[in-house]
Coordinates of C-alpha atoms and ligand atoms in Angstrom, one line a residue:
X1138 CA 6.8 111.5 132.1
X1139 CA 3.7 112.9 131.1
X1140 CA 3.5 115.2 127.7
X1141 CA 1.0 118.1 127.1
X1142 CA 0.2 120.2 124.1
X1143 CA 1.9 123.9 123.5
X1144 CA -1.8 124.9 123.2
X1145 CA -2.9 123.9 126.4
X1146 CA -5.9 122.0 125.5
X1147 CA -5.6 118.5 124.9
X1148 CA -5.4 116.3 127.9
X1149 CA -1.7 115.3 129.1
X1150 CA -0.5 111.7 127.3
X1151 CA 2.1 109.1 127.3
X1152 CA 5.6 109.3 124.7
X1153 CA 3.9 106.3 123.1
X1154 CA 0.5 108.4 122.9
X1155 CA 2.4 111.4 121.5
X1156 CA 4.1 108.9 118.6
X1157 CA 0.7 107.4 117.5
X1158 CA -1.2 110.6 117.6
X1159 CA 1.7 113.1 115.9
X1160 CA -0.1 116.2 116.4
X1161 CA -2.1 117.4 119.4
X1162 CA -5.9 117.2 119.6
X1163 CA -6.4 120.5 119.9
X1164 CA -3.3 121.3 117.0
X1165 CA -0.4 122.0 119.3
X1166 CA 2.4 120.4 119.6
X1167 CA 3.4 117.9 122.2
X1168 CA 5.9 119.0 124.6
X1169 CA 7.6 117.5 127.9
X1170 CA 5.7 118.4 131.3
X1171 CA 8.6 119.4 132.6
X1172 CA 12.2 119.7 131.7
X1173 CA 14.9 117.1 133.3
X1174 CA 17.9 118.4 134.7
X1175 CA 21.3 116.8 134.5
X1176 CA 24.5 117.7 135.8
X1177 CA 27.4 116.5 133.5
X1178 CA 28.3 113.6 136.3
X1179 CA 25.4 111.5 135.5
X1180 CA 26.7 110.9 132.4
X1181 CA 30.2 109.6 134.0
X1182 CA 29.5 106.5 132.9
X1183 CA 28.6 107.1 129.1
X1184 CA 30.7 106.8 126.6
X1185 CA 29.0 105.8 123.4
X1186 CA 26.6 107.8 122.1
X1187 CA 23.6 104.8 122.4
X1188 CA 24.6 105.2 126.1
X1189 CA 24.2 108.5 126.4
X1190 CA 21.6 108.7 124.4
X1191 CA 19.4 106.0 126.9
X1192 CA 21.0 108.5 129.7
X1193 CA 19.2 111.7 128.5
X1194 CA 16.2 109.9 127.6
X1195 CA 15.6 108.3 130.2
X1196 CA 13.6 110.7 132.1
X1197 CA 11.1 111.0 129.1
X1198 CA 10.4 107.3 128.9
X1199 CA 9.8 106.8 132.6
X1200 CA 6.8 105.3 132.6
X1201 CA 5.8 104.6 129.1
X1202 CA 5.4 100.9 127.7
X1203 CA 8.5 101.7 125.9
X1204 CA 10.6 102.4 129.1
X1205 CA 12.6 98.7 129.5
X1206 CA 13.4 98.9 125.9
X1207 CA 14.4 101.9 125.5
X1208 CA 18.7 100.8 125.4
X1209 CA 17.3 98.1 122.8
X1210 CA 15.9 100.8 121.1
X1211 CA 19.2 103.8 121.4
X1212 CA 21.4 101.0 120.0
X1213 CA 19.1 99.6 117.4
X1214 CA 18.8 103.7 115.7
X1215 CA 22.6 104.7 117.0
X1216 CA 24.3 102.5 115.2
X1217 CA 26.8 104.7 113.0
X1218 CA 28.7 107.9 115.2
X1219 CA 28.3 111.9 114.8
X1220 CA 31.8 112.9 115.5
X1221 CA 32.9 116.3 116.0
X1222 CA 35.5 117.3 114.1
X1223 CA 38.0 120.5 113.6
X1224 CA 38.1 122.6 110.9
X1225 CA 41.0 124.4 109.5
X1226 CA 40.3 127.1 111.3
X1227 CA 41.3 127.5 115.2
X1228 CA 38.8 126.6 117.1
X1229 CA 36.1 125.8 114.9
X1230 CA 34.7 122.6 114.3
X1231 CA 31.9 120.6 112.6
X1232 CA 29.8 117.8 114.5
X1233 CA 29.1 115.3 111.4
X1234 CA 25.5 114.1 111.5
X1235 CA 25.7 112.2 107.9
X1236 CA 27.2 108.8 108.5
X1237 CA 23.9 107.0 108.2
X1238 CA 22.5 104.9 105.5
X1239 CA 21.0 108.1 103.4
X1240 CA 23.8 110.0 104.5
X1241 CA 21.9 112.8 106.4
X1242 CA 21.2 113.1 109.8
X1243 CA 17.3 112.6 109.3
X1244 CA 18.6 109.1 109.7
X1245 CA 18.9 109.4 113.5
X1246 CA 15.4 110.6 114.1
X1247 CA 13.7 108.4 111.6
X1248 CA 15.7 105.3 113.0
X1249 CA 14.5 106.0 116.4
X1250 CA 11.1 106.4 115.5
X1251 CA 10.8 103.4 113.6
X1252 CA 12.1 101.3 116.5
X1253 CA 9.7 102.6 118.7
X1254 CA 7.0 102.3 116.0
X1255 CA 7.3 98.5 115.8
X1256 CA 7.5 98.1 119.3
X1257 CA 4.7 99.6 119.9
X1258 CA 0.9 97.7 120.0
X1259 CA -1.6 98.1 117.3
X1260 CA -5.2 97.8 117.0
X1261 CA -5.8 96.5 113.6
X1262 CA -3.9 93.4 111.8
X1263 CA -3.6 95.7 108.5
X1264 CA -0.4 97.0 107.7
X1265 CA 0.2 100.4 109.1
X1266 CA 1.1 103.2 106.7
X1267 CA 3.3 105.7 107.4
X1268 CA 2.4 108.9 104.7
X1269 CA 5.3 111.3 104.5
X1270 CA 6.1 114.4 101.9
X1271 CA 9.2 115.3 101.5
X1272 CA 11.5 117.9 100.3
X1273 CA 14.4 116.0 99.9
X1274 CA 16.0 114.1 103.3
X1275 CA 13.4 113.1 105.4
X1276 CA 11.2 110.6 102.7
X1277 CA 14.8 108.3 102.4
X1278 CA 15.5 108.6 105.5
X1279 CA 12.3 107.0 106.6
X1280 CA 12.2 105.0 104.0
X1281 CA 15.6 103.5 104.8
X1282 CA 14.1 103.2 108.5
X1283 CA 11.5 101.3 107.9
X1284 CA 12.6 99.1 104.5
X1285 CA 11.7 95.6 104.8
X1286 CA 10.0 96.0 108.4
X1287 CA 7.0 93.8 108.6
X1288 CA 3.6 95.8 109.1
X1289 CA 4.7 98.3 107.6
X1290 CA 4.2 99.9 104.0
X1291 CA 5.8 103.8 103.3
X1292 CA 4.9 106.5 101.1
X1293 CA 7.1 109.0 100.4
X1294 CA 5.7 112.1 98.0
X1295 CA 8.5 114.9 96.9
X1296 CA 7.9 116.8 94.1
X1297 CA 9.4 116.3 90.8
X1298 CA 12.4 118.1 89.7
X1299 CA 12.8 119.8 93.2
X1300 CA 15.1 117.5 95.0
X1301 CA 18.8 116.8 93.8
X1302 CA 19.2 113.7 91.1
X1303 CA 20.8 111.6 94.0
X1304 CA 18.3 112.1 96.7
X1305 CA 15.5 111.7 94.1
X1306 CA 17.6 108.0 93.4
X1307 CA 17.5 107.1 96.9
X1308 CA 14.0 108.4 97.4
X1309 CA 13.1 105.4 94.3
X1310 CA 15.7 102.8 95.7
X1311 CA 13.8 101.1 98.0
X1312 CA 11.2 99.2 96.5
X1313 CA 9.2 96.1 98.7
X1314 CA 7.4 98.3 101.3
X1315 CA 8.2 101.5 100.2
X1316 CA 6.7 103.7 97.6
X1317 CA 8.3 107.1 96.0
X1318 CA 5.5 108.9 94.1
X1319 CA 6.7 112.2 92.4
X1320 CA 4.4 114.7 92.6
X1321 CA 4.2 117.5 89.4
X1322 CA 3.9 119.9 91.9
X1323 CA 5.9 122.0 94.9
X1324 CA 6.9 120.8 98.5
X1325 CA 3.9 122.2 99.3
X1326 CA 1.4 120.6 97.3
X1327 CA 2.8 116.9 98.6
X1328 CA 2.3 118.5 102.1
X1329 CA -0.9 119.6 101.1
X1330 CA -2.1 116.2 99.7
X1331 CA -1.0 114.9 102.6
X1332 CA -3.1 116.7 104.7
X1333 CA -5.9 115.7 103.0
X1334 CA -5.4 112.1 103.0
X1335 CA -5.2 112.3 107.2
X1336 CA -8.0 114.2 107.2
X1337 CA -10.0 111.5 104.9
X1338 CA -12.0 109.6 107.8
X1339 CA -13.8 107.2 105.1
X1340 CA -9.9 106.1 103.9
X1341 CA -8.1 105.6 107.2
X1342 CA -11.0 103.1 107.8
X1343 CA -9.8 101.0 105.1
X1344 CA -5.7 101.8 105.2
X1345 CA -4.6 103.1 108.4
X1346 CA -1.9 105.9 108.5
X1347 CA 0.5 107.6 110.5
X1348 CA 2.7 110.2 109.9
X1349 CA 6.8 110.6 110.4
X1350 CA 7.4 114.3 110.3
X1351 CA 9.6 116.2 112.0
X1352 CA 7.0 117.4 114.7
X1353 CA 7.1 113.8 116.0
X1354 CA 8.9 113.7 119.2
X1355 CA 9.9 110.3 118.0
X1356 CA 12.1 111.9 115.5
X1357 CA 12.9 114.9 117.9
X1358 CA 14.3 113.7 121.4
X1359 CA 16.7 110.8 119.4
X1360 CA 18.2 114.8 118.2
X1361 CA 18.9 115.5 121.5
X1362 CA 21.6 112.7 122.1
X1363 CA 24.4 113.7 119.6
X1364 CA 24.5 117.3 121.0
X1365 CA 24.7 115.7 124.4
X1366 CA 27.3 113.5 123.5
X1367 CA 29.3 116.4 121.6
X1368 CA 29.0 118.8 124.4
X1369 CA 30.3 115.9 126.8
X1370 CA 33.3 114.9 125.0
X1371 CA 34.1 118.9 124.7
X1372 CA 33.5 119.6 128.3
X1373 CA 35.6 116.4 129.6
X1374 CA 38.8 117.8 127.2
X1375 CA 38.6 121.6 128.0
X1376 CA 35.9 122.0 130.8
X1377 CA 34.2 124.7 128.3
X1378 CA 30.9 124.6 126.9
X1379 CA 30.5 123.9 122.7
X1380 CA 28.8 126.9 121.2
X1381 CA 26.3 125.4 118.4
X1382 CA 25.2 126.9 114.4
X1383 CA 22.6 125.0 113.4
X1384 CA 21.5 124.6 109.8
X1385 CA 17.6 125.3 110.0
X1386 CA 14.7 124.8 107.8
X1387 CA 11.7 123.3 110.3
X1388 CA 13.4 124.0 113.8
X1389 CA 13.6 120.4 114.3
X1390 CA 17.7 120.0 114.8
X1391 CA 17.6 123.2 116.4
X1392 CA 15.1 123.3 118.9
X1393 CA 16.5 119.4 119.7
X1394 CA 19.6 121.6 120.4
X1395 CA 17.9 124.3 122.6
X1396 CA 16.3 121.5 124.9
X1397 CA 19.8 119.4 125.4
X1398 CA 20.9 122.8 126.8
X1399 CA 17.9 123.4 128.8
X1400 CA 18.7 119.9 130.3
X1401 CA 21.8 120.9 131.8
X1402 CA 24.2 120.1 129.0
X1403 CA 27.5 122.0 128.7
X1404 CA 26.0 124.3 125.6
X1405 CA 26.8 127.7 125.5
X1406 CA 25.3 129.9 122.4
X1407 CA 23.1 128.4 119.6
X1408 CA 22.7 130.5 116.6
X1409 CA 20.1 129.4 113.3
X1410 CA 21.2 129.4 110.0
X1411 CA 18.4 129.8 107.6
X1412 CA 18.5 129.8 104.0
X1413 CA 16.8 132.8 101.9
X1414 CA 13.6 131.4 103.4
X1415 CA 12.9 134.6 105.6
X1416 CA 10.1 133.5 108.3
X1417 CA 12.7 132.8 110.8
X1418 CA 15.1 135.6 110.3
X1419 CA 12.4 138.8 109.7
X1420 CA 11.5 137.5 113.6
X1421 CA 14.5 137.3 115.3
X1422 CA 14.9 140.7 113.7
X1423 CA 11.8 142.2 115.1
X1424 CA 9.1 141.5 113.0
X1425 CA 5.8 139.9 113.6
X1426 CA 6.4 135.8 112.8
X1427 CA 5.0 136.0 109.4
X1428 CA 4.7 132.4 108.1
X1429 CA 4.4 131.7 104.3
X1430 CA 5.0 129.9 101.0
X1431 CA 8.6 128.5 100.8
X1432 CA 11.1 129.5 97.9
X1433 CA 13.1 127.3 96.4
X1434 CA 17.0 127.3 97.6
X1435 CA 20.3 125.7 96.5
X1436 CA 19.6 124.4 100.4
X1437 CA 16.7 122.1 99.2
X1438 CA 16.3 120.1 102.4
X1439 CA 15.7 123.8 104.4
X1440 CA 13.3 125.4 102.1
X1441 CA 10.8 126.0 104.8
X1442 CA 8.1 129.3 105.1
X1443 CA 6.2 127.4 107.8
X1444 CA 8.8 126.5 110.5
X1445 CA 6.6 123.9 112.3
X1446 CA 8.8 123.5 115.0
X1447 CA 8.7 127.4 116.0
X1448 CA 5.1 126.7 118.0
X1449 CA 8.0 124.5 120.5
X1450 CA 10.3 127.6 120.6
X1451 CA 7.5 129.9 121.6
X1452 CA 6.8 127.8 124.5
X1453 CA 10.2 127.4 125.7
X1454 CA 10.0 131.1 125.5
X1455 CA 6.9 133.1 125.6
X1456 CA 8.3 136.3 126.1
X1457 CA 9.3 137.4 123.0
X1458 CA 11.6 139.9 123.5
X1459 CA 13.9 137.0 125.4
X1460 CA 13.3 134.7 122.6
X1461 CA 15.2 137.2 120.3
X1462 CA 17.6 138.0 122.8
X1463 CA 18.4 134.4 123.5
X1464 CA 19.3 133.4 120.0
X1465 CA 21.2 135.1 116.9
X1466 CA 19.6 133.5 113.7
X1467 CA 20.5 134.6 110.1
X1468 CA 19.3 134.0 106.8
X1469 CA 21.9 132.5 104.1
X1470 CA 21.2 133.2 100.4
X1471 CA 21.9 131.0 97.3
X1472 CA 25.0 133.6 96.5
X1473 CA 26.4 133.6 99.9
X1474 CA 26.0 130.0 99.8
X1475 CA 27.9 129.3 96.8
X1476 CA 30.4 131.7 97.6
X1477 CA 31.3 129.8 100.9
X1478 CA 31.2 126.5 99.1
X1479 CA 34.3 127.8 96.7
X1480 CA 36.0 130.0 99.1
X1481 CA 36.3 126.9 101.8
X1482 CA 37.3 123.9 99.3
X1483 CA 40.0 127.2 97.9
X1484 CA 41.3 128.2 100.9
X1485 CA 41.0 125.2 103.2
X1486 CA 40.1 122.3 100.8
X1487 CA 37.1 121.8 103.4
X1488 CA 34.0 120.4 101.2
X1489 CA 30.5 120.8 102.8
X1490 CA 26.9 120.4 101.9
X1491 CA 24.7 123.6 101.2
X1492 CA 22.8 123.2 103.7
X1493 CA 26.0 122.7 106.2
X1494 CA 27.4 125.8 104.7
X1495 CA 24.8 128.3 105.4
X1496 CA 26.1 127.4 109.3
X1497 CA 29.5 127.5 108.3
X1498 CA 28.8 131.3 106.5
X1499 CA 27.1 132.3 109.7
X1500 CA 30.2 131.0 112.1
X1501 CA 32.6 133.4 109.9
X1502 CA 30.1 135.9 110.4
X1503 CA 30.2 135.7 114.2
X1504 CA 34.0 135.5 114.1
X1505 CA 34.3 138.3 112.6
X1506 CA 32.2 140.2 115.3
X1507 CA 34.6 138.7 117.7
X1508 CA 32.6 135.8 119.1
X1509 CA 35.2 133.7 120.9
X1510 CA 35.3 130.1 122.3
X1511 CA 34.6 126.6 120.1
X1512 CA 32.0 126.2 117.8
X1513 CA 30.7 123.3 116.1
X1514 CA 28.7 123.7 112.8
X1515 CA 26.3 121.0 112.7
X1516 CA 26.4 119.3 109.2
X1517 CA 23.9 117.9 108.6
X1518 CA 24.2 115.9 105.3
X1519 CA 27.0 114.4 103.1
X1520 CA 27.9 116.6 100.3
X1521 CA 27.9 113.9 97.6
X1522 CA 24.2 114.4 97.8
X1523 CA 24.6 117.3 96.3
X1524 CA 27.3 116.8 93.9
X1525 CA 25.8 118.6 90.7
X1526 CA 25.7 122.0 92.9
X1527 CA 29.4 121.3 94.5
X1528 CA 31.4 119.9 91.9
X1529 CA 30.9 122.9 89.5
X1530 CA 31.4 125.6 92.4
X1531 CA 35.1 123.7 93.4
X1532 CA 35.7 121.9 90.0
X1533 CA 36.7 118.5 91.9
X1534 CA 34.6 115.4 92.1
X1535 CA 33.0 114.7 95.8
X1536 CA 33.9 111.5 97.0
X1537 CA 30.9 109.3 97.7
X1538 CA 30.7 107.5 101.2
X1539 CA 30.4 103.8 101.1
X1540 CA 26.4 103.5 102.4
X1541 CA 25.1 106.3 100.0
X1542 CA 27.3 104.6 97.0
X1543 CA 25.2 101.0 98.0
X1544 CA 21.5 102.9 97.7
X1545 CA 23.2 104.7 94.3
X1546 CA 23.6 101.4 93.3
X1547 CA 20.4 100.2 93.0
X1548 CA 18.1 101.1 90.6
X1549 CA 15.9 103.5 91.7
X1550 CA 12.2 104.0 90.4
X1551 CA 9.1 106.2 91.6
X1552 CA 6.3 106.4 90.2
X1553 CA 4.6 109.8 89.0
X1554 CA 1.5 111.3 91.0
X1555 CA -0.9 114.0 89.4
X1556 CA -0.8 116.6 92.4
X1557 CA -4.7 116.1 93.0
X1558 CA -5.8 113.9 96.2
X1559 CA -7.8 111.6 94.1
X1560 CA -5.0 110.4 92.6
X1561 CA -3.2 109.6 96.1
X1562 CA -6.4 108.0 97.6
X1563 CA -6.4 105.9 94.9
X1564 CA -2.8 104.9 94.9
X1565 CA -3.1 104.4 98.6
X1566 CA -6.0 102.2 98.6
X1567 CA -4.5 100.0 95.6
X1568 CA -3.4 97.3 97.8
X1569 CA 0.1 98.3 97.6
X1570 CA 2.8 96.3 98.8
X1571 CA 3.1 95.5 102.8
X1572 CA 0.0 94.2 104.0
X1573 CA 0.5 91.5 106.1
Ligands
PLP973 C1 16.0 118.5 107.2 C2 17.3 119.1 106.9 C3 17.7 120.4 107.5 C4 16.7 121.2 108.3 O1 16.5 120.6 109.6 P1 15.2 121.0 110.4 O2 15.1 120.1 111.5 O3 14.0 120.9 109.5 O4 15.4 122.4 110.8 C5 19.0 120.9 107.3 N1 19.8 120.2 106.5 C6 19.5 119.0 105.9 C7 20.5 118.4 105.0 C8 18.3 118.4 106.1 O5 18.0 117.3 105.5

């Protein structure tokens, strides 16, 4: 399959090509040439979700160097399940995306990326290295992706004080080839510097880079496969489609939703939760798409004013008007937040993330306008990440899953980072661990 740019203007490439280029040429975002169809038979024979992952992706790998390893590659970042599971109340349910090493589901995409990364052939014989900022998920998730992978040194920048004190442990953890630098600045100002450092010509001479955000479609189609596989196992049981609420802060995990259903999948509705991040919401509600500054949230991971992802949305559906038809999307503040969080654990003893909640909030919401069928909210990390918000809202200690206890465990050290690029260039050129 060939993949061209939302934008129009940048000449049609390879899955492989769209992985080592991240963005565009001409700044779009890369997109499928056109959309596969499935009907739920040819996934008969899949029952694990690497095999129906390599099912559903299939069709985007035809053709690309990566094609015959592609099952090599679904089993390699697929190796822990997203089950869907009931909640207390009738017909609801959660599909569980945090049962990976950093105990969010930022794990699936940056597991599929990295085994496509080292698969993939190289031009230079320095060690490639992958630059990310982060506002609290993605940088461990990477980091835990590509930890000890020769060829490979990472970067993560997240800015001090704004992630929780167990992501910002894990973000340190990893020490060898991976590097936590916290920045005395916002989400944006890593982002920023960032930016800069790609657009440096004289440095990527000297240290090449690549990027692992969430506009990669490495991260993005691996998104795809757990919706497919949810919406399978629902449809075989009840011969229903699964009505989705995803938790959204970049569109990533939601627009992976929209295109499983525009594959054929048995998905019915998909609603956005947002936090009090606005873009998104002021929209779907009629407004021109305004995109701004971020504010800070008790939903850290989704504090997003710039969904990057929306560009992808837009050209799934350029007519506006059906765009805000097509999808209900609402916007979750701090005090509905912890409101939910205490009035679950109280009535239900159900304990979820923030970030899980604000989809949980927005699924009571639509029940109570009558929306029938089964819903899954997508949760989309573990909420012993987030213990010091939790614990005080449901006064009970969150118990900590075995893989995010093992990173806890370790001592955990990053380094502090001026938020001013010649800092970072000079970090970056410091022969830092990895180069092989
Ligand atoms: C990244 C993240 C989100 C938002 O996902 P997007 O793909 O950016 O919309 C939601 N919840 C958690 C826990 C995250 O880490």
């Amino acid at each position: 399959m060939k993949f061209i740019s939302t934008r129009g203007d940048a000449p049609a490439t390879t899955l492989s090509g769209t992985i080592a280029a991240g963005l565009a040429p001409d700044g779009g975002l890369y997109v499928p040439a056109e959309i596969p169809r499935f009907g739920v038979d040819a996934f008969a024979h899949c029952r694990t979700l690497p095999q129906t992952a390599a099912r559903l992706l299939a069709p985007f790998f035809a053709d690309d160097p990566l094609a015959p390893e592609l099952e090599t590659i679904c089993r390699e970042a697929f190796a822990f399940d997203a089950p869907l599971r009931a909640l207390a109340t009738p017909r609801d349910f959660v599909l569980d995306l945090f049962h990976g090493p950093t105990a969010a589901f930022k794990d699936f995409g940056a597991r599929f990326l990295a085994a496509c990364m080292r698969r993939l052939p190289r031009d230079s014989d320095k060690a490639l290295t992958i630059l990310v900022a982060t506002s609290g998920d993605t940088g461990a998730a990477v980091g835990a992706a590509f930890a000890g992978i020769a060829g490979f040194r990472v970067v993560i920048l997240y800015p001090d004080g704004r992630v929780s004190p167990r992501q910002a442990h894990q973000l340190g953890c990893f020490g060898g080839n991976v590097s936590a630098l916290r920045v005395a600045g916002s989400f944006d100002d890593c982002q920023q510097l960032v930016k800069q450092a790609f657009a440096d010509a004289e440095l990527r001479e000297r240290v090449p880079l690549s990027s692992a955000n969430s506009i990669s479609l490495g991260r993005l189609l691996p998104q795809m496969a757990y919706y497919a596989q949810a919406a399978l196992a629902h449809w075989r049981g009840t011969q229903q489609p699964l009505h989705f609420v995803v938790p959204t802060g970049n569109l990533g995990n939601g627009f992976a939703c929209v295109l499983t259903r525009a594959c054929g999948l048995p998905i019915g509705q998909i609603a956005l939760a947002t936090n009090a991040n606005q873009t998104l919401h002021e929209f779907f509600a009629g407004a021109a798409y305004t995109p701004r500054a971020s504010i800070a949230t008790l939903a850290n991971a989704m504090d997003v004013g710039a969904p990057s992802n929306f560009e992808r949305l837009r050209w799934l559906y350029p007519d506006a008007a059906e765009l805000r038809r097509e999808f209900r999307v609402a916007a979750i503040d701090d005090a509905a937040i912890a409101q939910t969080i205490g009035s679950r654990f109280r009535s239900h003893g159900e304990i979820s993330c923030p970030h899980t909640v604000t989809a949980i909030r927005l699924l009571e919401t639509l029940r109570g306008e009558g929306a029938d069928g089964d819903w899954a909210a997508v949760a989309t990390a573990h909420p012993a990440k987030f213990d010091r918000i939790i614990e005080p809202l449901i006064d009970t200690k969150v118990p900590v899953p075995a893989a995010l206890a093992d990173l806890l465990a370790r001592p955990g050290a990053a380094l502090p980072l001026a938020s001013d690029y010649p800092a970072l260039r000079d970090f970056l050129e410091s022969g830092a661990p990895g180069t092989v």
